[in-house]
Amino acid sequence: MTFVLALCIVLSLFGYQSPVQAAGFTDVPSRASKEVNYLAEGKVIYGVTSTSFSPNETLTRAQVAVFVGRTLQVNGEQRETRFSDLGKGNSASGFVESLVAKGIMSGTGEKTFSPSKAVTRGEMAVILSKAFNYSGNAEQALLSLGIASGMEDGTFGTNKTITRADFAVFLARAVNPSYRLKQSASFNTKLVSTTNNLNIRTGPSTSYTSVGKISANTAVTGAHTIAGWTYVKAGTTTGFIYNSYLKSSTGAVPSPPAESADSSLSGQTIILDPGHGGTDPGAVGNGLKEKDVVLKMGLQVNNLLKKTPFNVKMTRSTDVFIKLGDRSTFAKNQGGDIFVSIHANAASASATGTETYYYSAANPHVADSKLLGEKIQARMLDAWDLRDRGTKSGNFSVLRENTMPAALLELGFISNAGDAAKMASDAQMNKMSIAIYNGILDYYKAKGYNVNQYYK
Ligand SMILES: [Zn+2]
């Protein structure tokens, strides 16, 4: 306990130092200094040395990936990429791989990323537009939100390169509307705080300064969400609150939509995780093995999702053993946006029913994990009409270690003759795979995505 307290004090001291470090750049022009300081405070941008930001240096594609990736808090762990010109040794490799998986950036060729190539204003507009889910023409979106202004010649300067300082200005404006050329945030989601002493911060991470605190049950209005934080207005204070401490004022779970809800499904990666496999049969009963049932189900859901714009990845698609830790690592490395683990239960012969789990301890995705679980659970109950054992909190590795909304499904009890008969029936398995598929769509629909045309 004492150690934890000491650590907290040390951490908060570091927290206070970062704005000072940021202000330590001696080469940032005054027109960009407050934005550079802001992003440095949020640990989004670093200098080339402690006193130099190299503001006039041309921004490269690798640098954009790092800045945007840190802002969105994607997995930046250095790793192999899909590009032959960007190895694990490049400090941007993890950010590039995560952003490409999310559809926010793409290669310059099938196997090339051109990390050192300069970014143009047009490319910057597309990247920011995808990163923050702006709808319509990217350049127009940036102009209308007051994130960018046109060039003196009246054009957007689409093919002009951009400096590190200029990009910092654009990025700060995208994150926090108080830096924009015009106040363009629309606070139209009614929310309520769920805890006391809740910090409102200047940016979407705990690195940013707290500008006020509110108590539980305070009404606030929300605009856009970044990395699990919502930009809110509470009285006269504006700033970011962590989504886990907000709920809709109507009592519904969904967190506010992104700045524009019309985000592309192709930017979303769904991870399907059939449990067990190989030497681990999972539960066994009534002539069935859990590993076989859940693999079959996973493959069927995969086939359905493959016909949509969603990206879908399976932790296993054959009868192989995969360690629990490798499942969540795979999900992170694939840039997964949601994780759905498929299992079957076992207990006494009389136990029956369908249940879904999510991890409810502090992480950025409790509300969304619960939402995902509830949506799929409702559809599964419709499909097999088994006893409703609920959507509940569970401490499973694949849920706990994950960095995205995650749910674990227990289709039914393999140890129960009635439940197992459904698992042995092709027709019932088809019905259930459609249910899980529709449940995933229900989740995305609740998050503001337009999925209506994909329902089965
Ligand atoms: Zn299992």
Tab-separated table of C-alpha atoms and ligand atoms in Angstrom:
chain	number	residue	atom	x	y	z
A	1	MET	CA	0.000	0.000	0.000
A	2	THR	CA	2.790	2.374	0.995
A	3	PHE	CA	4.706	1.460	-2.116
A	4	VAL	CA	1.680	2.117	-4.310
A	5	LEU	CA	1.187	5.519	-2.685
A	6	ALA	CA	4.854	6.404	-3.214
A	7	LEU	CA	4.587	5.352	-6.840
A	8	CYS	CA	1.536	7.549	-7.324
A	9	ILE	CA	3.412	10.530	-5.986
A	10	VAL	CA	6.364	9.859	-8.274
A	11	LEU	CA	4.056	9.472	-11.252
A	12	SER	CA	2.217	12.697	-10.508
A	13	LEU	CA	5.535	14.523	-10.247
A	14	PHE	CA	6.437	13.285	-13.706
A	15	GLY	CA	3.000	14.345	-14.838
A	16	TYR	CA	3.718	17.887	-13.756
A	17	GLN	CA	7.077	17.938	-15.456
A	18	SER	CA	5.832	17.234	-18.931
A	19	PRO	CA	4.372	20.686	-19.697
A	20	VAL	CA	7.665	22.175	-18.576
A	21	GLN	CA	9.569	19.834	-20.875
A	22	ALA	CA	7.229	20.765	-23.682
A	23	ALA	CA	7.819	24.458	-23.128
A	24	GLY	CA	11.508	23.646	-23.227
A	25	PHE	CA	11.612	23.659	-27.039
A	26	THR	CA	13.554	26.739	-28.022
A	27	ASP	CA	12.923	26.525	-31.755
A	28	VAL	CA	9.117	26.479	-32.067
A	29	PRO	CA	7.647	29.584	-33.743
A	30	SER	CA	5.058	31.389	-31.628
A	31	ARG	CA	2.291	30.671	-34.165
A	32	ALA	CA	2.555	26.963	-33.266
A	33	SER	CA	3.868	27.059	-29.711
A	34	LYS	CA	0.644	26.494	-27.792
A	35	GLU	CA	-0.345	23.562	-30.003
A	36	VAL	CA	3.125	21.990	-29.827
A	37	ASN	CA	3.146	22.400	-26.053
A	38	TYR	CA	-0.320	20.893	-25.834
A	39	LEU	CA	0.613	17.768	-27.782
A	40	ALA	CA	3.919	17.445	-25.935
A	41	GLU	CA	1.995	17.508	-22.657
A	42	GLY	CA	-0.142	14.678	-23.972
A	43	LYS	CA	3.008	12.739	-24.882
A	44	VAL	CA	1.846	12.721	-28.489
A	45	ILE	CA	4.868	14.559	-29.865
A	46	TYR	CA	8.447	14.639	-28.735
A	47	GLY	CA	11.297	16.823	-29.883
A	48	VAL	CA	14.316	15.652	-31.782
A	49	THR	CA	16.247	16.700	-28.664
A	50	SER	CA	14.952	18.025	-25.325
A	51	THR	CA	15.180	21.610	-26.555
A	52	SER	CA	14.575	21.197	-30.274
A	53	PHE	CA	11.374	20.238	-32.078
A	54	SER	CA	12.712	20.889	-35.611
A	55	PRO	CA	9.461	22.668	-36.454
A	56	ASN	CA	10.366	23.522	-40.039
A	57	GLU	CA	11.473	20.048	-41.002
A	58	THR	CA	9.188	18.352	-43.538
A	59	LEU	CA	6.855	15.841	-41.919
A	60	THR	CA	7.340	12.233	-43.053
A	61	ARG	CA	4.796	9.446	-43.357
A	62	ALA	CA	6.461	7.589	-40.469
A	63	GLN	CA	6.188	10.681	-38.240
A	64	VAL	CA	2.506	11.132	-39.056
A	65	ALA	CA	1.877	7.518	-38.088
A	66	VAL	CA	3.581	8.025	-34.741
A	67	PHE	CA	1.766	11.281	-33.930
A	68	VAL	CA	-1.673	10.038	-34.974
A	69	GLY	CA	-1.082	6.597	-33.442
A	70	ARG	CA	-0.169	8.090	-30.063
A	71	THR	CA	-3.214	10.355	-30.201
A	72	LEU	CA	-5.536	7.422	-30.869
A	73	GLN	CA	-3.582	5.271	-28.384
A	74	VAL	CA	-3.233	2.396	-30.828
A	75	ASN	CA	-0.697	-0.349	-30.188
A	76	GLY	CA	2.667	1.187	-31.084
A	77	GLU	CA	4.813	-1.714	-29.987
A	78	GLN	CA	7.573	-2.122	-32.594
A	79	ARG	CA	6.924	-5.191	-34.711
A	80	GLU	CA	7.111	-6.724	-38.174
A	81	THR	CA	4.919	-4.965	-40.707
A	82	ARG	CA	3.326	-5.976	-43.983
A	83	PHE	CA	5.732	-3.646	-45.836
A	84	SER	CA	9.173	-4.614	-47.139
A	85	ASP	CA	10.563	-1.094	-46.548
A	86	LEU	CA	9.462	-0.809	-42.911
A	87	GLY	CA	11.112	-3.275	-40.547
A	88	LYS	CA	10.546	-3.992	-36.885
A	89	GLY	CA	13.597	-1.814	-36.136
A	90	ASN	CA	11.789	1.342	-37.280
A	91	SER	CA	10.318	3.126	-34.259
A	92	ALA	CA	7.149	3.820	-36.273
A	93	SER	CA	6.577	0.168	-37.270
A	94	GLY	CA	3.960	-0.614	-34.617
A	95	PHE	CA	1.982	2.574	-35.188
A	96	VAL	CA	2.031	2.090	-38.957
A	97	GLU	CA	0.853	-1.502	-38.682
A	98	SER	CA	-1.994	-0.553	-36.295
A	99	LEU	CA	-3.133	2.418	-38.411
A	100	VAL	CA	-3.001	0.418	-41.640
A	101	ALA	CA	-5.020	-2.364	-39.993
A	102	LYS	CA	-7.608	0.243	-39.000
A	103	GLY	CA	-7.729	1.647	-42.534
A	104	ILE	CA	-6.449	5.059	-41.375
A	105	MET	CA	-3.226	4.918	-43.421
A	106	SER	CA	-2.243	2.747	-46.350
A	107	GLY	CA	0.922	1.787	-48.188
A	108	THR	CA	2.318	3.653	-51.175
A	109	GLY	CA	2.433	0.289	-52.947
A	110	GLU	CA	1.347	-3.222	-52.169
A	111	LYS	CA	4.569	-3.953	-50.289
A	112	THR	CA	5.875	-0.445	-49.655
A	113	PHE	CA	5.043	2.216	-47.083
A	114	SER	CA	7.742	4.804	-47.992
A	115	PRO	CA	8.264	5.856	-44.361
A	116	SER	CA	10.624	8.739	-45.177
A	117	LYS	CA	8.435	10.230	-47.895
A	118	ALA	CA	7.056	13.701	-47.170
A	119	VAL	CA	3.355	13.991	-46.422
A	120	THR	CA	1.271	16.381	-48.511
A	121	ARG	CA	-1.554	18.518	-47.158
A	122	GLY	CA	-4.014	16.418	-49.131
A	123	GLU	CA	-2.710	13.201	-47.582
A	124	MET	CA	-2.759	14.793	-44.150
A	125	ALA	CA	-6.429	15.702	-44.637
A	126	VAL	CA	-7.326	12.125	-45.564
A	127	ILE	CA	-5.418	10.667	-42.603
A	128	LEU	CA	-6.983	13.046	-40.066
A	129	SER	CA	-10.394	12.552	-41.607
A	130	LYS	CA	-10.143	8.782	-41.245
A	131	ALA	CA	-8.535	8.977	-37.801
A	132	PHE	CA	-11.344	11.130	-36.416
A	133	ASN	CA	-14.205	9.726	-38.528
A	134	TYR	CA	-15.085	12.878	-40.444
A	135	SER	CA	-17.633	12.313	-43.159
A	136	GLY	CA	-17.549	13.542	-46.744
A	137	ASN	CA	-14.624	15.111	-48.553
A	138	ALA	CA	-11.580	15.161	-46.255
A	139	GLU	CA	-10.291	18.617	-47.183
A	140	GLN	CA	-13.774	20.094	-46.937
A	141	ALA	CA	-14.238	18.472	-43.515
A	142	LEU	CA	-11.040	20.048	-42.190
A	143	LEU	CA	-12.010	23.452	-43.580
A	144	SER	CA	-15.542	23.351	-42.215
A	145	LEU	CA	-14.436	22.211	-38.748
A	146	GLY	CA	-11.864	25.010	-38.552
A	147	ILE	CA	-8.957	22.553	-38.434
A	148	ALA	CA	-7.303	23.881	-41.596
A	149	SER	CA	-7.644	27.028	-43.626
A	150	GLY	CA	-7.016	27.326	-47.355
A	151	MET	CA	-3.839	28.677	-48.881
A	152	GLU	CA	-3.495	32.328	-49.924
A	153	ASP	CA	-4.225	31.340	-53.526
A	154	GLY	CA	-7.619	30.038	-52.452
A	155	THR	CA	-6.755	26.349	-52.871
A	156	PHE	CA	-6.230	23.736	-50.157
A	157	GLY	CA	-2.638	23.223	-51.313
A	158	THR	CA	-3.325	19.537	-51.749
A	159	ASN	CA	0.093	18.688	-53.170
A	160	LYS	CA	2.159	20.916	-50.890
A	161	THR	CA	4.273	19.301	-48.200
A	162	ILE	CA	3.775	20.129	-44.562
A	163	THR	CA	6.144	20.937	-41.687
A	164	ARG	CA	6.204	19.289	-38.277
A	165	ALA	CA	4.956	22.522	-36.674
A	166	ASP	CA	2.053	22.888	-39.103
A	167	PHE	CA	0.988	19.315	-38.545
A	168	ALA	CA	1.086	19.816	-34.769
A	169	VAL	CA	-1.326	22.723	-35.208
A	170	PHE	CA	-3.742	20.648	-37.314
A	171	LEU	CA	-3.587	17.689	-34.957
A	172	ALA	CA	-4.152	19.815	-31.828
A	173	ARG	CA	-7.196	21.393	-33.501
A	174	ALA	CA	-8.589	17.976	-34.437
A	175	VAL	CA	-8.234	16.749	-30.854
A	176	ASN	CA	-9.340	19.813	-28.926
A	177	PRO	CA	-11.802	22.213	-30.595
A	178	SER	CA	-10.615	25.094	-28.397
A	179	TYR	CA	-7.602	25.342	-30.769
A	180	ARG	CA	-9.759	25.494	-33.885
A	181	LEU	CA	-10.175	28.518	-36.103
A	182	LYS	CA	-13.840	28.529	-35.198
A	183	GLN	CA	-15.710	26.880	-32.365
A	184	SER	CA	-17.171	23.884	-34.113
A	185	ALA	CA	-17.827	21.294	-31.416
A	186	SER	CA	-21.473	20.200	-31.250
A	187	PHE	CA	-22.316	19.078	-27.748
A	188	ASN	CA	-25.409	17.067	-28.501
A	189	THR	CA	-25.068	13.873	-26.469
A	190	LYS	CA	-26.577	14.050	-22.978
A	191	LEU	CA	-24.401	12.238	-20.458
A	192	VAL	CA	-24.132	11.800	-16.702
A	193	SER	CA	-20.969	11.254	-14.632
A	194	THR	CA	-20.848	8.051	-12.602
A	195	THR	CA	-18.174	8.843	-10.017
A	196	ASN	CA	-17.019	11.591	-7.651
A	197	ASN	CA	-13.837	13.671	-8.066
A	198	LEU	CA	-13.951	13.033	-11.786
A	199	ASN	CA	-11.265	14.934	-13.677
A	200	ILE	CA	-12.018	16.927	-16.789
A	201	ARG	CA	-8.750	17.063	-18.721
A	202	THR	CA	-7.518	19.231	-21.553
A	203	GLY	CA	-6.872	16.166	-23.723
A	204	PRO	CA	-7.784	12.501	-24.176
A	205	SER	CA	-5.309	10.839	-21.774
A	206	THR	CA	-4.220	11.150	-18.156
A	207	SER	CA	-1.084	12.962	-19.335
A	208	TYR	CA	-3.134	16.095	-19.887
A	209	THR	CA	-3.825	18.655	-17.151
A	210	SER	CA	-7.044	18.508	-15.169
A	211	VAL	CA	-9.044	21.713	-15.628
A	212	GLY	CA	-11.804	20.805	-13.201
A	213	LYS	CA	-13.537	18.056	-11.284
A	214	ILE	CA	-17.171	17.062	-11.169
A	215	SER	CA	-19.064	14.852	-8.755
A	216	ALA	CA	-21.189	11.820	-9.534
A	217	ASN	CA	-24.538	12.349	-11.309
A	218	THR	CA	-23.462	15.619	-12.898
A	219	ALA	CA	-25.161	16.241	-16.241
A	220	VAL	CA	-22.718	16.981	-19.068
A	221	THR	CA	-23.025	17.139	-22.841
A	222	GLY	CA	-20.669	15.244	-25.118
A	223	ALA	CA	-19.249	15.995	-28.563
A	224	HIS	CA	-16.653	13.657	-30.121
A	225	THR	CA	-14.774	10.697	-28.660
A	226	ILE	CA	-11.043	10.023	-29.031
A	227	ALA	CA	-9.283	6.930	-27.683
A	228	GLY	CA	-12.055	6.197	-25.221
A	229	TRP	CA	-12.358	9.790	-23.947
A	230	THR	CA	-15.240	12.119	-24.728
A	231	TYR	CA	-14.955	15.866	-25.245
A	232	VAL	CA	-17.611	17.297	-22.934
A	233	LYS	CA	-19.055	20.514	-21.670
A	234	ALA	CA	-19.796	20.613	-17.942
A	235	GLY	CA	-21.173	24.016	-16.977
A	236	THR	CA	-18.654	26.434	-18.442
A	237	THR	CA	-15.806	23.926	-18.479
A	238	THR	CA	-14.907	21.977	-21.594
A	239	GLY	CA	-12.483	19.073	-21.717
A	240	PHE	CA	-12.145	15.320	-21.860
A	241	ILE	CA	-13.634	12.681	-19.561
A	242	TYR	CA	-12.828	8.979	-19.649
A	243	ASN	CA	-15.845	7.134	-21.120
A	244	SER	CA	-15.982	4.540	-18.363
A	245	TYR	CA	-17.099	7.289	-15.980
A	246	LEU	CA	-19.924	8.497	-18.196
A	247	LYS	CA	-23.260	7.013	-19.032
A	248	SER	CA	-26.063	8.155	-21.237
A	249	SER	CA	-28.579	10.251	-19.311
A	250	THR	CA	-31.300	7.867	-20.484
A	251	GLY	CA	-29.503	5.063	-18.691
A	252	ALA	CA	-28.482	3.338	-21.906
A	253	VAL	CA	-24.927	2.135	-22.183
A	254	PRO	CA	-23.643	3.460	-25.527
A	255	SER	CA	-20.908	6.034	-25.390
A	256	PRO	CA	-21.263	9.057	-27.644
A	257	PRO	CA	-20.595	8.616	-31.332
A	258	ALA	CA	-17.541	9.974	-33.051
A	259	GLU	CA	-17.621	13.511	-34.458
A	260	SER	CA	-19.424	12.120	-37.451
A	261	ALA	CA	-21.124	8.777	-37.048
A	262	ASP	CA	-20.628	7.928	-40.693
A	263	SER	CA	-17.379	6.074	-40.161
A	264	SER	CA	-16.360	3.316	-42.481
A	265	LEU	CA	-16.901	-0.309	-41.571
A	266	SER	CA	-13.758	-1.194	-43.503
A	267	GLY	CA	-11.769	0.586	-40.821
A	268	GLN	CA	-13.034	-1.872	-38.216
A	269	THR	CA	-11.269	-5.151	-37.477
A	270	ILE	CA	-13.251	-7.887	-35.756
A	271	ILE	CA	-11.285	-10.630	-34.008
A	272	LEU	CA	-13.033	-14.005	-33.710
A	273	ASP	CA	-11.519	-16.341	-31.148
A	274	PRO	CA	-12.712	-19.954	-31.143
A	275	GLY	CA	-11.569	-21.274	-27.738
A	276	HIS	CA	-9.238	-24.210	-27.028
A	277	GLY	CA	-7.958	-26.357	-29.935
A	278	GLY	CA	-5.274	-28.941	-30.664
A	279	THR	CA	-4.240	-30.731	-27.492
A	280	ASP	CA	-6.849	-28.782	-25.500
A	281	PRO	CA	-10.312	-30.187	-26.273
A	282	GLY	CA	-12.088	-27.838	-23.855
A	283	ALA	CA	-15.311	-29.247	-22.438
A	284	VAL	CA	-16.345	-32.699	-23.605
A	285	GLY	CA	-19.810	-34.266	-23.471
A	286	ASN	CA	-22.547	-35.998	-25.394
A	287	GLY	CA	-20.074	-37.116	-28.031
A	288	LEU	CA	-18.900	-33.552	-28.725
A	289	LYS	CA	-15.697	-31.643	-28.053
A	290	GLU	CA	-15.892	-27.927	-27.318
A	291	LYS	CA	-12.867	-27.205	-29.541
A	292	ASP	CA	-14.696	-28.610	-32.582
A	293	VAL	CA	-18.043	-26.937	-31.883
A	294	VAL	CA	-16.541	-23.491	-31.330
A	295	LEU	CA	-14.224	-23.742	-34.346
A	296	LYS	CA	-17.143	-24.626	-36.574
A	297	MET	CA	-19.118	-21.710	-35.139
A	298	GLY	CA	-16.181	-19.313	-35.538
A	299	LEU	CA	-15.667	-20.303	-39.180
A	300	GLN	CA	-19.364	-19.808	-39.925
A	301	VAL	CA	-19.452	-16.342	-38.314
A	302	ASN	CA	-16.239	-15.536	-40.207
A	303	ASN	CA	-17.889	-16.518	-43.497
A	304	LEU	CA	-20.810	-14.198	-42.792
A	305	LEU	CA	-18.598	-11.253	-41.809
A	306	LYS	CA	-16.367	-11.801	-44.853
A	307	LYS	CA	-19.269	-10.657	-47.043
A	308	THR	CA	-19.315	-7.238	-45.324
A	309	PRO	CA	-16.737	-4.410	-45.493
A	310	PHE	CA	-15.513	-5.330	-41.965
A	311	ASN	CA	-12.030	-6.791	-41.608
A	312	VAL	CA	-12.248	-10.087	-39.792
A	313	LYS	CA	-9.399	-12.104	-38.298
A	314	MET	CA	-9.498	-15.435	-36.490
A	315	THR	CA	-7.097	-16.405	-33.709
A	316	ARG	CA	-7.341	-19.948	-35.123
A	317	SER	CA	-9.109	-21.390	-38.146
A	318	THR	CA	-7.849	-24.948	-37.736
A	319	ASP	CA	-7.574	-27.460	-34.899
A	320	VAL	CA	-4.444	-26.015	-33.281
A	321	PHE	CA	-3.570	-25.156	-29.690
A	322	ILE	CA	-3.021	-21.427	-29.032
A	323	LYS	CA	-1.936	-20.066	-25.666
A	324	LEU	CA	-4.327	-17.617	-24.027
A	325	GLY	CA	-1.764	-14.803	-24.006
A	326	ASP	CA	-1.107	-15.286	-27.714
A	327	ARG	CA	-4.802	-14.770	-28.462
A	328	SER	CA	-4.921	-11.248	-26.971
A	329	THR	CA	-1.496	-10.426	-28.444
A	330	PHE	CA	-2.740	-11.507	-31.878
A	331	ALA	CA	-5.800	-9.276	-31.450
A	332	LYS	CA	-3.636	-6.271	-30.573
A	333	ASN	CA	-1.184	-6.919	-33.396
A	334	GLN	CA	-4.022	-7.130	-35.883
A	335	GLY	CA	-5.281	-3.736	-34.707
A	336	GLY	CA	-8.522	-5.363	-33.550
A	337	ASP	CA	-11.469	-3.139	-32.693
A	338	ILE	CA	-13.607	-5.802	-31.036
A	339	PHE	CA	-12.833	-9.302	-29.768
A	340	VAL	CA	-15.379	-12.110	-29.645
A	341	SER	CA	-14.342	-15.368	-27.968
A	342	ILE	CA	-16.536	-18.420	-28.595
A	343	HIS	CA	-16.917	-21.213	-26.040
A	344	ALA	CA	-19.267	-23.913	-24.777
A	345	ASN	CA	-19.949	-24.598	-21.120
A	346	ALA	CA	-19.822	-27.794	-19.073
A	347	ALA	CA	-21.225	-28.633	-15.655
A	348	SER	CA	-23.708	-31.192	-14.342
A	349	ALA	CA	-26.014	-32.805	-16.900
A	350	SER	CA	-28.907	-30.622	-15.759
A	351	ALA	CA	-27.151	-27.277	-16.210
A	352	THR	CA	-28.362	-25.488	-19.338
A	353	GLY	CA	-28.418	-22.056	-20.930
A	354	THR	CA	-26.536	-19.337	-22.773
A	355	GLU	CA	-24.330	-16.711	-21.130
A	356	THR	CA	-21.855	-14.011	-22.089
A	357	TYR	CA	-18.956	-12.513	-20.186
A	358	TYR	CA	-17.052	-9.230	-20.243
A	359	TYR	CA	-14.292	-7.897	-17.985
A	360	SER	CA	-15.605	-5.205	-15.670
A	361	ALA	CA	-12.472	-3.978	-13.884
A	362	ALA	CA	-10.974	-0.625	-14.824
A	363	ASN	CA	-9.950	-0.548	-18.451
A	364	PRO	CA	-11.033	1.841	-21.177
A	365	HIS	CA	-13.614	-0.506	-22.638
A	366	VAL	CA	-15.881	-1.736	-19.834
A	367	ALA	CA	-19.026	-0.077	-21.175
A	368	ASP	CA	-18.387	-1.158	-24.752
A	369	SER	CA	-17.447	-4.712	-23.737
A	370	LYS	CA	-20.697	-4.993	-21.779
A	371	LEU	CA	-22.627	-3.541	-24.699
A	372	LEU	CA	-21.031	-6.031	-27.102
A	373	GLY	CA	-21.838	-8.918	-24.737
A	374	GLU	CA	-25.437	-7.837	-24.227
A	375	LYS	CA	-26.103	-7.384	-27.933
A	376	ILE	CA	-24.778	-10.840	-28.832
A	377	GLN	CA	-26.424	-12.487	-25.803
A	378	ALA	CA	-29.853	-11.171	-26.839
A	379	ARG	CA	-29.459	-12.595	-30.351
A	380	MET	CA	-28.141	-15.945	-29.079
A	381	LEU	CA	-31.149	-16.313	-26.762
A	382	ASP	CA	-33.439	-15.695	-29.730
A	383	ALA	CA	-31.631	-18.318	-31.783
A	384	TRP	CA	-31.565	-21.316	-29.445
A	385	ASP	CA	-34.153	-20.251	-26.902
A	386	LEU	CA	-32.107	-21.681	-24.020
A	387	ARG	CA	-32.182	-20.369	-20.459
A	388	ASP	CA	-30.891	-16.770	-20.166
A	389	ARG	CA	-27.930	-16.968	-17.781
A	390	GLY	CA	-27.152	-13.314	-18.415
A	391	THR	CA	-24.323	-11.047	-19.518
A	392	LYS	CA	-21.938	-10.967	-16.605
A	393	SER	CA	-18.533	-9.901	-15.438
A	394	GLY	CA	-15.856	-12.584	-15.741
A	395	ASN	CA	-12.116	-12.572	-15.174
A	396	PHE	CA	-10.920	-14.488	-18.231
A	397	SER	CA	-7.457	-13.899	-19.680
A	398	VAL	CA	-8.725	-13.172	-23.193
A	399	LEU	CA	-11.034	-10.489	-21.782
A	400	ARG	CA	-8.726	-9.101	-19.096
A	401	GLU	CA	-5.591	-8.868	-21.257
A	402	ASN	CA	-7.340	-7.358	-24.236
A	403	THR	CA	-7.068	-3.727	-25.291
A	404	MET	CA	-10.375	-3.503	-27.156
A	405	PRO	CA	-14.022	-4.163	-26.314
A	406	ALA	CA	-14.166	-7.927	-25.719
A	407	ALA	CA	-16.855	-10.496	-24.944
A	408	LEU	CA	-16.750	-14.247	-24.293
A	409	LEU	CA	-19.752	-16.289	-25.418
A	410	GLU	CA	-20.872	-19.558	-23.869
A	411	LEU	CA	-23.255	-20.943	-26.479
A	412	GLY	CA	-24.738	-23.575	-24.185
A	413	PHE	CA	-23.725	-26.604	-22.083
A	414	ILE	CA	-22.020	-29.391	-23.971
A	415	SER	CA	-22.718	-31.512	-20.876
A	416	ASN	CA	-26.478	-31.072	-21.281
A	417	ALA	CA	-28.197	-33.397	-23.755
A	418	GLY	CA	-30.591	-30.712	-25.029
A	419	ASP	CA	-27.943	-28.004	-25.453
A	420	ALA	CA	-25.535	-30.490	-27.066
A	421	ALA	CA	-28.203	-31.596	-29.547
A	422	LYS	CA	-28.292	-28.015	-30.841
A	423	MET	CA	-24.494	-28.017	-31.198
A	424	ALA	CA	-24.687	-31.267	-33.168
A	425	SER	CA	-27.321	-29.877	-35.563
A	426	ASP	CA	-26.127	-28.088	-38.697
A	427	ALA	CA	-29.374	-26.133	-38.913
A	428	GLN	CA	-29.064	-24.949	-35.305
A	429	MET	CA	-25.398	-24.074	-35.760
A	430	ASN	CA	-26.310	-21.990	-38.807
A	431	LYS	CA	-29.008	-20.239	-36.842
A	432	MET	CA	-26.580	-19.470	-34.018
A	433	SER	CA	-23.852	-18.185	-36.342
A	434	ILE	CA	-26.335	-15.730	-37.863
A	435	ALA	CA	-27.323	-14.690	-34.325
A	436	ILE	CA	-23.732	-13.926	-33.339
A	437	TYR	CA	-23.216	-12.092	-36.634
A	438	ASN	CA	-26.364	-9.993	-36.135
A	439	GLY	CA	-25.345	-9.335	-32.518
A	440	ILE	CA	-22.034	-7.895	-33.728
A	441	LEU	CA	-23.974	-5.683	-36.157
A	442	ASP	CA	-26.262	-4.613	-33.285
A	443	TYR	CA	-23.195	-3.492	-31.366
A	444	TYR	CA	-21.908	-1.430	-34.291
A	445	LYS	CA	-25.352	0.005	-34.861
A	446	ALA	CA	-25.469	1.144	-31.228
A	447	LYS	CA	-22.073	2.775	-31.765
A	448	GLY	CA	-23.490	4.882	-34.598
A	449	TYR	CA	-22.413	2.839	-37.620
A	450	ASN	CA	-24.759	2.254	-40.512
A	451	VAL	CA	-25.016	-1.536	-40.783
A	452	ASN	CA	-28.694	-1.926	-41.703
A	453	GLN	CA	-28.053	-3.422	-45.128
A	454	TYR	CA	-25.962	-6.278	-43.707
A	455	TYR	CA	-28.512	-7.898	-41.368
A	456	LYS	CA	-29.499	-11.506	-42.064
B	1	ZN	ZN	-14.117	-22.969	-23.192
